[in-house]
Amino acid sequence: MSTNEPNRSRVVGRLGLSEPLSRELSDVREQRRDHDSWIRIGARLDDIERYGRFGSRFARSFSLGERAALLRVSIAAAMLVGVVIGVVTWRTPSSGEAASESAGLRLMDGGEFTTVHVSDPAVPSDLASVVFADGSSVRASEPDTHLEALAFTERDVVLRLVRGGISVQVTKGGPRQWTIEAGTLKVEVVGTAFDVVRRGGRSSVAVKEGVVLVRSSQLPDGVRRLGAGEGVSLQPSGSAAPDTAAVTTAVETSDSDVPSSESPKAAPAVHSASHWFEVSDAARLRGDWATAAQALQTVLRQFPKDSRAELAAFQLAVVRQNAGLPKAEVVAAFTSALSRVRSASLRQDCYWRLVQLAEAMGDAPGARRWARTALDEYPKGRYSDRLRARLGDP
Amino acid sequence: MLELTWLLSGMATASAQIVPFGARSSTESSDSDLVRDAVLGKRTAQHALYFRHCTKVRTRVTRLLGRSADVDDVLQDTFVEAFRDLRQLLDGERFGSWVCGIAVHQVHRRLRRRRLLRRLGFDQREPEAGMLEVMDRGASPEVSAQVRRLELALTRLSSPHRIAWILRNVEGCSLEETATQCRVSLATVKRHVVAAEAELQQALFPGGVYDEHE
């Protein structure tokens, strides 16, 4: 392009057109493009009016014939899905039907379990037993035993012990949870062997093997976990307090029969203090501080004049310390124990622990006070040297 | 950078003066009248509104998108959405800026989708010239090259930064108008513009030395 030839038209573009003509052609192309866009816009607006906002997208994607074919296929698919749902619903029994028909678990002979009723004392209790298809079994262990089936599903077996006693063996690894309702308590198991007795308002369970969960408003927190050799016996009580005197705990060795099946006349209403100390010792050995504390509290409540009551008070404070309760509560426990304890050995132990607790809480003056009190009472006691060292006495 | 911006905005003004002959319907009706009729579903009113504003919208979309293949789709989506939601427009005279705002929103969606496809490896195409399409054809090769560099740098910005910067510096919109078009607050659009300028400075002048008088 030469600036010395202003009158020569500049040749631009691939077509060799003059600039004004090229610009005109570009304008026409733009108009055509805008017009084409308007046609598409108009068609989409028509589809929106006809099919709605979302239907218009569908209408744009398919031709009329394709839409008709898709509609037929959709109707056929919907009918097929409906048939499948109907068949599945018809074949699947409801929970109520399953409970009454024992659809989940049947007896070994294929029959349905509804009830076990042994009323004739002459009938040996061993004859009153049922074995289920998965190998689980329920045996009447007492005369006049009445057991009802409440639910049998693929996941649950619920039995109600109206009265008497049963021995239950549940196959381990099974998919079902067994629940035995026995008046004031409910036993939940997955795979274990245990005995349940319900007699005259009292309900008890003793575990032979495995673990069961016992639920009752009379239990602390409403639930109790029982392992092999453990049991619980509940009496009807108006109170749901966990420390009610009606709650008793029986620790039985394995292979023993259900406590109440030995002789209802011989079973004591309340266990002895020795029994509760044994319960506490066993619980402390396995680290069950809550059970140990309950047992010791039972001793203090039921046997306040027992010679071992002060030991129970001291051990209760130790259990609370081992349970990791706040130090202030532990201090209160040992202080309370001091009010009961007369034994010199136990008192010196209480004082020594109180000194250590005060130091751990950063209460140096409190620690010195306890140390001074201990030395005043027992100047030549077991801990006198250590106490003097803390006080700086010679 | 300032020179480029001046050049591009000048091109914007020049291109906006191109009037497609024979396509505009009655110029006697104001936008308000046309919007009122379009709300009632009158296709002639919608037709008139479209052709009255399509060029401006197309130009803006082209600059923002940078790829002509998507411009037609975005243009159509814009006007379909505008006519579908026309009842929401209270002041008919503001139809032009309102539809531009819809176009900016559509561009934002398209850029976001494009970025996602690129990350997934489905879109490896190089961005096509957008601003070059609306430039004066008499521009020198050097200017064209500079615009190309600028466009490539713009493609690397996030879509909010890119859109805000183009509206502000190329389209010549005020900050308030840019904020309205982008549907963000004034403070946010200022932040976008400043961030975009910093990124463009870094991309075009990585040494950090820039003399606007060069």
Coordinates of C-alpha atoms in Angstrom, one line a residue:
Chain A
M1 CA 0.0 0.0 0.0
S2 CA 1.7 3.2 -1.1
T3 CA 0.8 6.5 0.3
N4 CA 1.9 8.2 -3.0
E5 CA -1.1 6.7 -4.7
P6 CA -4.1 7.8 -2.7
N7 CA -6.6 7.2 -5.5
R8 CA -5.7 3.5 -5.9
S9 CA -8.3 1.3 -4.2
R10 CA -6.7 -0.9 -1.6
V11 CA -7.1 -4.6 -2.1
V12 CA -7.9 -6.4 1.0
G13 CA -9.2 -9.7 2.0
R14 CA -9.0 -13.1 0.3
L15 CA -11.7 -12.2 -2.3
G16 CA -9.8 -9.2 -3.6
L17 CA -12.8 -7.0 -3.0
S18 CA -12.5 -3.3 -2.4
E19 CA -12.8 -2.2 1.2
P20 CA -16.3 -0.6 1.0
L21 CA -17.7 -3.8 -0.7
S22 CA -16.0 -6.0 1.8
R23 CA -17.5 -4.1 4.6
E24 CA -20.9 -4.3 3.0
L25 CA -20.5 -8.1 2.6
S26 CA -19.6 -8.3 6.3
D27 CA -22.7 -6.4 7.2
V28 CA -24.8 -8.8 5.2
R29 CA -23.2 -11.7 6.9
E30 CA -23.9 -10.2 10.3
Q31 CA -27.5 -9.6 9.4
R32 CA -27.9 -13.1 8.2
R33 CA -26.4 -14.4 11.4
D34 CA -28.7 -12.3 13.5
H35 CA -31.6 -13.4 11.5
D36 CA -30.7 -17.1 11.9
S37 CA -30.3 -16.6 15.6
W38 CA -33.7 -15.0 15.8
I39 CA -35.3 -17.9 14.1
R40 CA -33.8 -20.2 16.7
I41 CA -34.8 -17.9 19.5
G42 CA -38.4 -17.8 18.2
A43 CA -38.5 -21.6 18.0
R44 CA -37.3 -22.0 21.5
L45 CA -39.8 -19.5 22.8
D46 CA -42.5 -21.5 21.0
D47 CA -41.3 -24.7 22.7
I48 CA -41.4 -23.0 26.1
E49 CA -45.0 -21.9 25.5
R50 CA -46.0 -25.4 24.4
Y51 CA -44.0 -27.6 26.7
G52 CA -42.9 -25.5 29.5
R53 CA -39.3 -24.6 30.5
F54 CA -37.9 -28.1 30.9
G55 CA -40.1 -29.7 28.3
S56 CA -38.8 -27.4 25.7
R57 CA -35.3 -28.7 26.2
F58 CA -36.5 -32.2 25.6
A59 CA -38.4 -30.9 22.5
R60 CA -35.3 -29.3 21.2
S61 CA -33.2 -32.4 21.5
F62 CA -35.5 -34.9 19.7
S63 CA -37.7 -34.9 16.6
L64 CA -41.4 -35.5 16.7
G65 CA -41.1 -39.1 15.7
E66 CA -38.3 -39.7 18.2
R67 CA -40.4 -38.1 20.9
A68 CA -43.3 -40.4 20.2
A69 CA -41.0 -43.5 20.3
L70 CA -39.4 -42.3 23.5
L71 CA -42.8 -41.8 25.0
R72 CA -43.9 -45.3 24.2
V73 CA -40.7 -46.8 25.6
S74 CA -41.1 -44.7 28.8
I75 CA -44.6 -45.9 29.3
A76 CA -43.6 -49.5 28.8
A77 CA -40.7 -49.1 31.2
A78 CA -42.9 -47.5 33.8
M79 CA -45.4 -50.4 33.5
L80 CA -42.6 -52.9 33.9
V81 CA -41.3 -51.1 37.0
G82 CA -44.8 -51.0 38.4
V83 CA -45.2 -54.8 37.9
V84 CA -41.9 -55.5 39.5
I85 CA -42.8 -53.4 42.5
G86 CA -46.1 -55.0 42.8
V87 CA -44.7 -58.5 42.7
V88 CA -42.0 -57.7 45.3
T89 CA -44.6 -56.1 47.6
W90 CA -47.0 -59.1 47.2
R91 CA -44.3 -61.6 48.0
T92 CA -42.8 -59.7 50.9
P93 CA -44.9 -60.4 54.0
S94 CA -45.6 -57.5 56.5
S95 CA -44.0 -57.4 59.8
G96 CA -47.2 -58.4 61.5
E97 CA -47.6 -61.4 59.3
A98 CA -44.0 -62.4 59.8
A99 CA -44.4 -62.2 63.5
S100 CA -47.4 -64.5 63.6
E101 CA -46.3 -66.9 60.8
S102 CA -42.7 -67.2 62.3
A103 CA -41.4 -66.5 58.8
G104 CA -38.0 -65.7 60.2
L105 CA -37.2 -68.7 62.3
R106 CA -39.0 -72.0 62.4
L107 CA -38.6 -75.1 64.5
M108 CA -36.3 -77.9 63.6
D109 CA -39.2 -79.9 62.3
G110 CA -40.4 -77.0 60.1
G111 CA -43.3 -76.1 62.4
E112 CA -44.1 -72.8 63.9
F113 CA -43.4 -71.9 67.5
T114 CA -46.3 -70.3 69.4
T115 CA -46.1 -71.2 73.0
V116 CA -44.7 -73.6 75.6
H117 CA -46.9 -74.4 78.4
V118 CA -45.9 -76.8 81.0
S119 CA -48.4 -77.0 83.8
D120 CA -48.4 -80.6 84.9
P121 CA -45.8 -81.1 87.7
A122 CA -45.6 -84.7 86.8
V123 CA -44.2 -83.9 83.4
P124 CA -40.4 -83.9 83.6
S125 CA -39.3 -80.4 82.6
D126 CA -36.7 -81.8 80.2
L127 CA -39.6 -82.8 77.9
A128 CA -40.8 -79.3 77.5
S129 CA -38.2 -78.0 75.0
V130 CA -38.1 -76.7 71.5
V131 CA -35.3 -76.6 69.1
F132 CA -35.2 -74.2 66.3
A133 CA -34.0 -74.6 62.8
D134 CA -30.8 -72.7 63.5
G135 CA -29.9 -74.9 66.4
S136 CA -31.1 -72.5 69.1
S137 CA -33.2 -74.1 71.8
V138 CA -35.5 -73.1 74.6
R139 CA -36.1 -75.6 77.5
A140 CA -38.6 -75.2 80.3
S141 CA -36.6 -75.5 83.5
E142 CA -39.5 -75.4 85.9
P143 CA -42.9 -76.8 86.2
D144 CA -45.8 -74.5 85.4
T145 CA -43.8 -72.6 82.8
H146 CA -45.7 -70.5 80.2
L147 CA -43.7 -69.0 77.3
E148 CA -45.2 -67.2 74.4
A149 CA -43.9 -66.2 71.0
L150 CA -44.3 -62.5 70.3
A151 CA -42.3 -62.1 67.1
F152 CA -40.3 -64.2 64.8
T153 CA -38.7 -62.3 61.9
E154 CA -35.6 -62.5 59.9
R155 CA -33.9 -60.2 62.4
D156 CA -35.6 -60.7 65.7
V157 CA -37.0 -63.4 68.0
V158 CA -39.1 -62.0 70.8
L159 CA -40.4 -64.3 73.5
R160 CA -42.4 -63.5 76.6
L161 CA -42.0 -65.5 79.7
V162 CA -45.3 -65.3 81.4
R163 CA -44.2 -67.4 84.3
G164 CA -41.9 -70.2 85.2
G165 CA -38.3 -70.7 84.1
I166 CA -36.6 -71.4 80.8
S167 CA -33.1 -72.2 79.7
V168 CA -32.1 -70.6 76.4
Q169 CA -29.3 -71.5 74.2
V170 CA -28.9 -69.2 71.2
T171 CA -26.7 -70.2 68.4
K172 CA -23.7 -67.9 68.0
G173 CA -23.1 -66.0 64.8
G174 CA -26.8 -65.9 63.9
P175 CA -28.4 -62.9 62.3
R176 CA -31.2 -62.6 64.8
Q177 CA -31.4 -60.8 68.1
W178 CA -33.2 -62.7 70.7
T179 CA -35.3 -60.8 73.2
I180 CA -37.0 -62.4 76.2
E181 CA -39.5 -60.2 78.0
A182 CA -39.9 -61.4 81.6
G183 CA -42.0 -58.9 83.5
T184 CA -39.8 -56.2 84.9
L185 CA -36.8 -57.1 82.8
K186 CA -36.0 -57.7 79.2
V187 CA -33.0 -59.8 78.1
E188 CA -31.4 -59.1 74.7
V189 CA -28.9 -61.6 73.3
V190 CA -27.2 -62.5 70.1
G191 CA -25.4 -65.7 70.8
T192 CA -25.3 -67.1 74.3
A193 CA -26.7 -69.5 76.9
F194 CA -28.7 -68.1 79.8
D195 CA -31.6 -68.8 82.2
V196 CA -34.6 -66.6 82.8
V197 CA -37.0 -67.1 85.7
R198 CA -40.2 -65.2 86.4
R199 CA -41.9 -66.2 89.6
G200 CA -44.4 -64.2 91.7
G201 CA -43.4 -60.8 90.4
R202 CA -39.7 -61.5 90.7
S203 CA -37.7 -61.8 87.5
S204 CA -34.1 -63.0 87.3
V205 CA -31.6 -63.9 84.6
A206 CA -28.4 -65.8 85.0
V207 CA -25.9 -66.1 82.2
K208 CA -24.1 -69.3 81.5
E209 CA -22.2 -68.3 78.4
G210 CA -21.6 -65.2 76.4
V211 CA -23.0 -61.8 77.1
V212 CA -26.5 -60.5 77.5
L213 CA -28.0 -57.1 77.9
V214 CA -30.7 -56.7 80.6
R215 CA -33.0 -53.7 80.4
S216 CA -35.1 -52.6 83.3
S217 CA -36.1 -49.3 84.8
Q218 CA -34.8 -50.7 88.1
L219 CA -31.3 -51.0 86.9
P220 CA -28.8 -48.2 86.9
D221 CA -29.1 -46.3 83.6
G222 CA -31.9 -48.8 82.7
V223 CA -29.5 -51.4 81.3
R224 CA -27.0 -53.9 82.6
R225 CA -24.5 -56.0 80.7
L226 CA -24.1 -59.5 82.2
G227 CA -21.3 -61.8 81.3
A228 CA -20.8 -65.5 81.9
G229 CA -21.4 -66.4 85.6
E230 CA -23.3 -63.2 86.3
G231 CA -27.0 -62.7 86.9
V232 CA -29.5 -60.2 88.1
S233 CA -32.8 -60.6 90.0
L234 CA -35.4 -57.9 90.2
Q235 CA -38.5 -57.4 92.3
P236 CA -41.3 -55.2 91.3
S237 CA -40.7 -51.8 92.8
G238 CA -42.5 -48.6 92.5
S239 CA -39.2 -46.8 92.2
A240 CA -36.9 -46.8 89.3
A241 CA -33.9 -45.6 91.3
P242 CA -30.8 -47.6 90.5
D243 CA -29.9 -48.0 94.2
T244 CA -33.2 -49.4 95.2
A245 CA -33.0 -52.2 97.7
A246 CA -35.0 -54.4 95.5
V247 CA -32.1 -54.8 93.1
T248 CA -29.9 -57.7 93.9
T249 CA -27.0 -59.1 92.0
A250 CA -26.1 -62.8 92.0
V251 CA -22.7 -63.9 90.9
E252 CA -22.8 -67.6 90.1
T253 CA -20.1 -69.9 89.0
S254 CA -20.6 -71.6 85.7
D255 CA -22.7 -74.7 85.4
S256 CA -24.9 -73.8 88.3
D257 CA -28.7 -73.8 87.9
V258 CA -30.8 -70.8 88.0
P259 CA -30.8 -69.6 91.6
S260 CA -34.5 -69.7 92.1
S261 CA -34.8 -73.1 90.5
E262 CA -33.0 -74.7 93.4
S263 CA -35.7 -73.8 95.9
P264 CA -37.7 -70.7 96.0
K265 CA -38.0 -71.2 99.8
A266 CA -34.3 -71.2 100.3
A267 CA -33.4 -68.1 98.3
P268 CA -32.7 -65.2 100.7
A269 CA -34.4 -61.9 100.1
V270 CA -31.1 -59.9 100.6
H271 CA -27.6 -61.2 100.3
S272 CA -25.1 -61.0 103.1
A273 CA -22.4 -58.4 103.5
S274 CA -19.8 -61.1 102.6
H275 CA -21.7 -61.6 99.4
W276 CA -21.5 -57.9 98.5
F277 CA -17.8 -57.8 99.4
E278 CA -17.2 -60.7 97.0
V279 CA -19.2 -58.8 94.3
S280 CA -17.1 -55.7 94.9
D281 CA -13.8 -57.6 94.9
A282 CA -14.8 -59.4 91.6
A283 CA -15.8 -56.1 90.1
R284 CA -12.6 -54.3 91.1
L285 CA -10.6 -57.1 89.7
R286 CA -12.1 -56.6 86.3
G287 CA -12.1 -52.8 86.6
D288 CA -15.9 -52.5 86.9
W289 CA -15.8 -49.6 89.3
A290 CA -19.5 -48.8 89.1
T291 CA -20.5 -52.3 90.2
A292 CA -17.9 -52.3 92.9
A293 CA -19.2 -48.9 94.2
Q294 CA -22.8 -50.2 94.2
A295 CA -21.9 -53.3 96.1
L296 CA -20.0 -51.3 98.7
Q297 CA -22.8 -48.8 99.0
T298 CA -25.2 -51.7 99.6
V299 CA -23.0 -52.9 102.5
L300 CA -23.0 -49.5 104.0
R301 CA -26.8 -49.1 103.6
Q302 CA -27.9 -52.6 104.6
F303 CA -25.2 -53.5 107.1
P304 CA -24.2 -50.2 108.8
K305 CA -23.3 -51.9 112.0
D306 CA -21.3 -54.7 110.4
S307 CA -17.7 -54.8 111.6
R308 CA -16.6 -54.5 108.0
A309 CA -18.6 -51.4 107.3
E310 CA -15.6 -49.1 107.8
L311 CA -13.7 -51.2 105.4
A312 CA -16.5 -50.8 102.9
A313 CA -16.4 -47.0 103.4
F314 CA -12.6 -46.9 102.9
Q315 CA -12.8 -49.2 99.8
L316 CA -15.7 -47.1 98.4
A317 CA -13.4 -44.0 98.5
V318 CA -10.6 -45.9 96.9
V319 CA -13.0 -47.2 94.2
R320 CA -14.0 -43.6 93.5
Q321 CA -10.4 -42.6 93.2
N322 CA -9.7 -45.4 90.8
A323 CA -12.7 -44.6 88.8
G324 CA -11.2 -41.3 88.0
L325 CA -13.8 -39.1 89.6
P326 CA -12.9 -35.4 90.2
K327 CA -10.4 -35.0 93.0
A328 CA -12.8 -32.9 95.0
E329 CA -15.3 -35.8 95.1
V330 CA -12.6 -38.2 96.1
V331 CA -11.5 -35.9 98.9
A332 CA -15.2 -35.9 100.1
A333 CA -15.2 -39.7 99.9
F334 CA -12.1 -40.1 102.0
T335 CA -13.3 -37.4 104.4
S336 CA -16.6 -39.3 104.8
A337 CA -14.7 -42.6 105.3
L338 CA -12.8 -40.9 108.1
S339 CA -16.1 -40.3 109.9
R340 CA -16.8 -44.1 109.8
V341 CA -13.4 -45.6 110.1
R342 CA -12.1 -46.4 113.5
S343 CA -9.2 -48.7 112.6
A344 CA -5.9 -47.0 113.0
S345 CA -4.5 -48.5 109.9
L346 CA -7.4 -47.4 107.7
R347 CA -7.4 -43.9 109.2
Q348 CA -3.7 -43.5 108.6
D349 CA -4.3 -44.6 105.0
C350 CA -7.1 -42.1 104.7
Y351 CA -5.0 -39.3 106.0
W352 CA -2.1 -40.2 103.7
R353 CA -4.3 -40.2 100.6
L354 CA -5.9 -36.9 101.6
V355 CA -2.4 -35.3 101.8
Q356 CA -1.6 -36.6 98.4
L357 CA -4.9 -35.5 96.9
A358 CA -4.5 -32.0 98.3
E359 CA -1.0 -31.8 96.8
A360 CA -2.3 -33.0 93.5
M361 CA -4.9 -30.3 93.6
G362 CA -2.3 -27.7 94.3
D363 CA -3.7 -27.1 97.8
A364 CA -0.5 -26.9 99.8
P365 CA -2.1 -25.4 102.9
G366 CA -4.7 -28.2 102.8
A367 CA -2.0 -30.8 102.4
R368 CA -0.2 -29.4 105.4
R369 CA -3.4 -29.4 107.5
W370 CA -4.1 -33.0 106.7
A371 CA -0.5 -33.9 107.4
R372 CA -0.6 -32.1 110.8
T373 CA -3.8 -33.8 111.7
A374 CA -2.4 -37.2 110.9
L375 CA 0.8 -36.6 112.9
D376 CA -1.2 -35.3 115.8
E377 CA -3.3 -38.4 115.8
Y378 CA -0.5 -40.9 114.9
P379 CA 2.9 -39.3 115.7
K380 CA 4.5 -42.7 115.2
G381 CA 2.3 -43.9 112.5
R382 CA 3.2 -45.6 109.2
Y383 CA 3.5 -42.4 107.3
S384 CA 5.0 -40.2 110.1
D385 CA 8.4 -39.7 108.4
R386 CA 6.9 -38.7 105.1
L387 CA 4.4 -36.4 106.8
R388 CA 7.2 -34.7 108.8
A389 CA 9.2 -34.3 105.6
R390 CA 6.3 -32.4 104.0
L391 CA 5.9 -30.2 107.0
G392 CA 9.6 -29.6 107.4
D393 CA 9.6 -30.9 110.9
P394 CA 12.7 -32.5 112.2
Chain B
M1 CA -1.4 -1.3 28.5
L2 CA -3.2 2.1 28.5
E3 CA -2.6 2.4 24.7
L4 CA -4.2 -1.0 24.1
T5 CA -7.2 -0.2 26.2
W6 CA -7.7 3.1 24.4
L7 CA -7.4 1.2 21.1
L8 CA -9.9 -1.4 22.1
S9 CA -12.5 0.9 23.5
G10 CA -12.2 3.0 20.3
M11 CA -12.9 -0.2 18.4
A12 CA -15.9 -0.8 20.6
T13 CA -17.4 2.5 19.7
A14 CA -16.7 2.1 16.0
S15 CA -18.2 -1.4 15.8
A16 CA -21.3 -0.3 17.7
Q17 CA -22.1 2.1 14.9
I18 CA -22.6 -0.7 12.3
V19 CA -26.3 -0.8 11.7
P20 CA -27.8 -3.9 10.0
F21 CA -30.1 -2.4 7.4
G22 CA -33.5 -3.8 6.7
A23 CA -33.7 -5.8 10.0
R24 CA -34.9 -3.2 12.4
S25 CA -38.6 -2.9 12.8
S26 CA -40.4 0.2 13.9
T27 CA -38.1 2.8 15.5
E28 CA -41.0 4.8 16.7
S29 CA -41.8 2.6 19.7
S30 CA -39.7 3.0 22.7
D31 CA -38.2 0.1 24.6
S32 CA -40.9 0.5 27.3
D33 CA -43.7 0.0 24.7
L34 CA -42.0 -2.9 23.1
V35 CA -41.3 -4.5 26.5
R36 CA -44.9 -4.1 27.5
D37 CA -46.1 -5.8 24.3
A38 CA -43.4 -8.5 24.5
V39 CA -44.6 -9.4 28.0
L40 CA -48.0 -10.0 26.5
G41 CA -46.3 -12.5 24.1
K42 CA -46.4 -10.4 20.9
R43 CA -43.7 -11.8 18.7
T44 CA -43.3 -8.6 16.7
A45 CA -42.4 -6.7 19.8
Q46 CA -39.9 -9.4 20.8
H47 CA -38.5 -9.3 17.2
A48 CA -38.0 -5.5 17.4
L49 CA -36.3 -5.7 20.8
Y50 CA -34.0 -8.4 19.6
F51 CA -32.8 -6.6 16.5
R52 CA -32.5 -3.3 18.3
H53 CA -30.1 -4.8 20.8
C54 CA -28.6 -7.9 19.3
T55 CA -25.5 -6.2 17.8
K56 CA -24.5 -4.6 21.1
V57 CA -25.0 -7.9 22.9
R58 CA -23.2 -9.9 20.3
T59 CA -20.2 -7.6 20.4
R60 CA -20.0 -7.7 24.1
V61 CA -20.3 -11.5 24.2
T62 CA -17.7 -11.8 21.5
R63 CA -15.2 -9.7 23.5
L64 CA -15.9 -11.6 26.7
L65 CA -16.0 -15.1 25.3
G66 CA -13.2 -14.8 22.8
R67 CA -14.5 -17.6 20.7
S68 CA -17.0 -17.0 18.0
A69 CA -18.4 -20.6 18.0
D70 CA -20.0 -20.0 21.3
V71 CA -21.2 -16.5 20.7
D72 CA -24.3 -17.5 18.8
D73 CA -25.3 -20.0 21.5
V74 CA -24.8 -17.5 24.2
L75 CA -26.7 -14.8 22.2
Q76 CA -29.7 -17.1 21.8
D77 CA -29.6 -18.3 25.4
T78 CA -29.5 -14.6 26.5
F79 CA -32.5 -13.5 24.6
V80 CA -34.5 -16.6 25.3
E81 CA -33.9 -16.0 29.0
A82 CA -34.6 -12.3 28.6
F83 CA -38.0 -12.9 27.0
R84 CA -38.9 -15.7 29.3
D85 CA -38.2 -13.6 32.4
L86 CA -39.3 -10.2 30.9
R87 CA -41.9 -9.7 33.6
Q88 CA -39.1 -9.2 36.1
L89 CA -38.0 -6.0 34.3
L90 CA -39.7 -3.1 35.9
D91 CA -38.3 -0.3 33.8
G92 CA -38.7 -1.1 30.1
E93 CA -36.3 1.6 29.1
R94 CA -33.5 -0.4 30.8
F95 CA -34.0 -3.4 28.5
G96 CA -30.7 -2.9 26.8
S97 CA -28.5 -2.9 29.9
W98 CA -30.7 -5.6 31.5
V99 CA -30.2 -8.0 28.6
C100 CA -26.5 -7.2 28.6
G101 CA -26.4 -8.3 32.2
I102 CA -28.1 -11.5 31.3
A103 CA -25.5 -12.0 28.5
V104 CA -22.7 -11.4 31.0
H105 CA -24.2 -14.0 33.3
Q106 CA -24.4 -16.5 30.4
V107 CA -20.8 -15.8 29.4
H108 CA -19.8 -16.4 33.0
R109 CA -21.5 -19.8 32.9
R110 CA -20.0 -20.7 29.6
L111 CA -16.5 -19.8 30.8
R112 CA -16.9 -21.8 33.9
R113 CA -18.0 -24.8 31.9
R114 CA -15.1 -24.3 29.5
R115 CA -12.6 -24.2 32.3
L116 CA -14.1 -27.4 33.7
L117 CA -13.9 -29.2 30.4
R118 CA -10.3 -28.0 30.0
R119 CA -9.4 -29.4 33.4
L120 CA -11.0 -32.7 32.5
G121 CA -9.1 -32.8 29.2
F122 CA -12.1 -32.5 27.0
D123 CA -11.4 -29.1 25.5
Q124 CA -7.8 -28.6 24.4
R125 CA -8.6 -26.0 21.7
E126 CA -6.8 -22.7 21.8
P127 CA -9.0 -19.8 22.5
E128 CA -10.0 -18.0 19.4
A129 CA -9.7 -14.3 18.8
G130 CA -12.6 -12.4 20.3
M131 CA -11.4 -8.8 20.4
L132 CA -9.7 -9.2 17.1
E133 CA -13.0 -9.8 15.4
V134 CA -14.3 -6.4 16.4
M135 CA -11.2 -4.5 15.8
D136 CA -10.7 -2.0 13.0
R137 CA -9.5 -3.9 10.0
G138 CA -7.0 -1.2 9.3
A139 CA -5.1 -1.8 12.5
S140 CA -1.4 -2.5 12.0
P141 CA 0.1 -5.9 12.4
E142 CA 1.9 -4.8 15.5
V143 CA -1.3 -3.7 17.2
S144 CA -3.0 -6.9 16.1
A145 CA -0.2 -8.8 17.7
Q146 CA -0.4 -6.9 20.9
V147 CA -4.2 -7.4 21.0
R148 CA -3.5 -11.1 20.5
R149 CA -1.1 -11.2 23.4
L150 CA -3.6 -9.4 25.6
E151 CA -6.3 -11.8 24.6
L152 CA -4.2 -14.8 25.5
A153 CA -3.4 -13.2 28.8
L154 CA -7.1 -12.6 29.4
T155 CA -7.9 -16.3 28.8
R156 CA -5.8 -17.2 31.7
L157 CA -7.7 -15.0 34.1
S158 CA -10.6 -16.4 36.1
S159 CA -13.9 -15.7 34.5
P160 CA -15.0 -13.1 37.1
H161 CA -11.8 -11.1 36.8
R162 CA -11.8 -11.4 33.0
I163 CA -15.4 -10.3 32.6
A164 CA -15.0 -7.4 35.1
W165 CA -11.8 -6.1 33.4
I166 CA -13.2 -6.3 29.9
L167 CA -16.5 -4.5 30.8
R168 CA -14.6 -1.8 32.6
N169 CA -11.6 -1.3 30.3
V170 CA -12.8 -2.4 26.9
E171 CA -16.5 -1.8 26.9
G172 CA -16.1 1.4 28.9
C173 CA -18.7 0.6 31.5
S174 CA -18.6 2.5 34.8
L175 CA -17.8 0.6 37.9
E176 CA -21.4 0.7 39.0
E177 CA -22.6 -0.5 35.6
T178 CA -20.0 -3.3 35.7
A179 CA -21.1 -4.3 39.1
T180 CA -24.7 -4.5 37.9
Q181 CA -23.8 -6.5 34.9
C182 CA -21.7 -8.9 36.9
R183 CA -24.4 -9.1 39.6
V184 CA -21.9 -8.4 42.4
S185 CA -21.3 -5.5 44.8
L186 CA -19.2 -2.4 43.8
A187 CA -16.5 -3.4 46.2
T188 CA -16.3 -6.9 44.7
V189 CA -16.0 -5.6 41.2
K190 CA -13.3 -3.2 42.1
R191 CA -11.4 -6.1 43.6
H192 CA -11.9 -8.1 40.4
V193 CA -10.6 -5.3 38.2
V194 CA -7.6 -4.7 40.4
A195 CA -6.7 -8.3 40.6
A196 CA -7.1 -8.7 36.8
E197 CA -4.9 -5.8 36.1
A198 CA -2.2 -7.2 38.4
E199 CA -2.4 -10.6 36.7
L200 CA -2.2 -9.0 33.2
Q201 CA 0.7 -6.9 34.2
Q202 CA 2.5 -10.0 35.4
A203 CA 1.6 -11.9 32.2
L204 CA 2.4 -9.2 29.7
F205 CA 5.4 -7.7 31.5
P206 CA 6.9 -10.5 33.6
G207 CA 10.1 -8.5 34.2
G208 CA 8.0 -6.0 36.1
V209 CA 9.3 -3.1 34.0
Y210 CA 6.7 -1.2 32.2
D211 CA 7.0 2.2 30.7
E212 CA 3.7 3.4 29.3
H213 CA 5.5 5.9 27.3
E214 CA 7.4 3.3 25.3

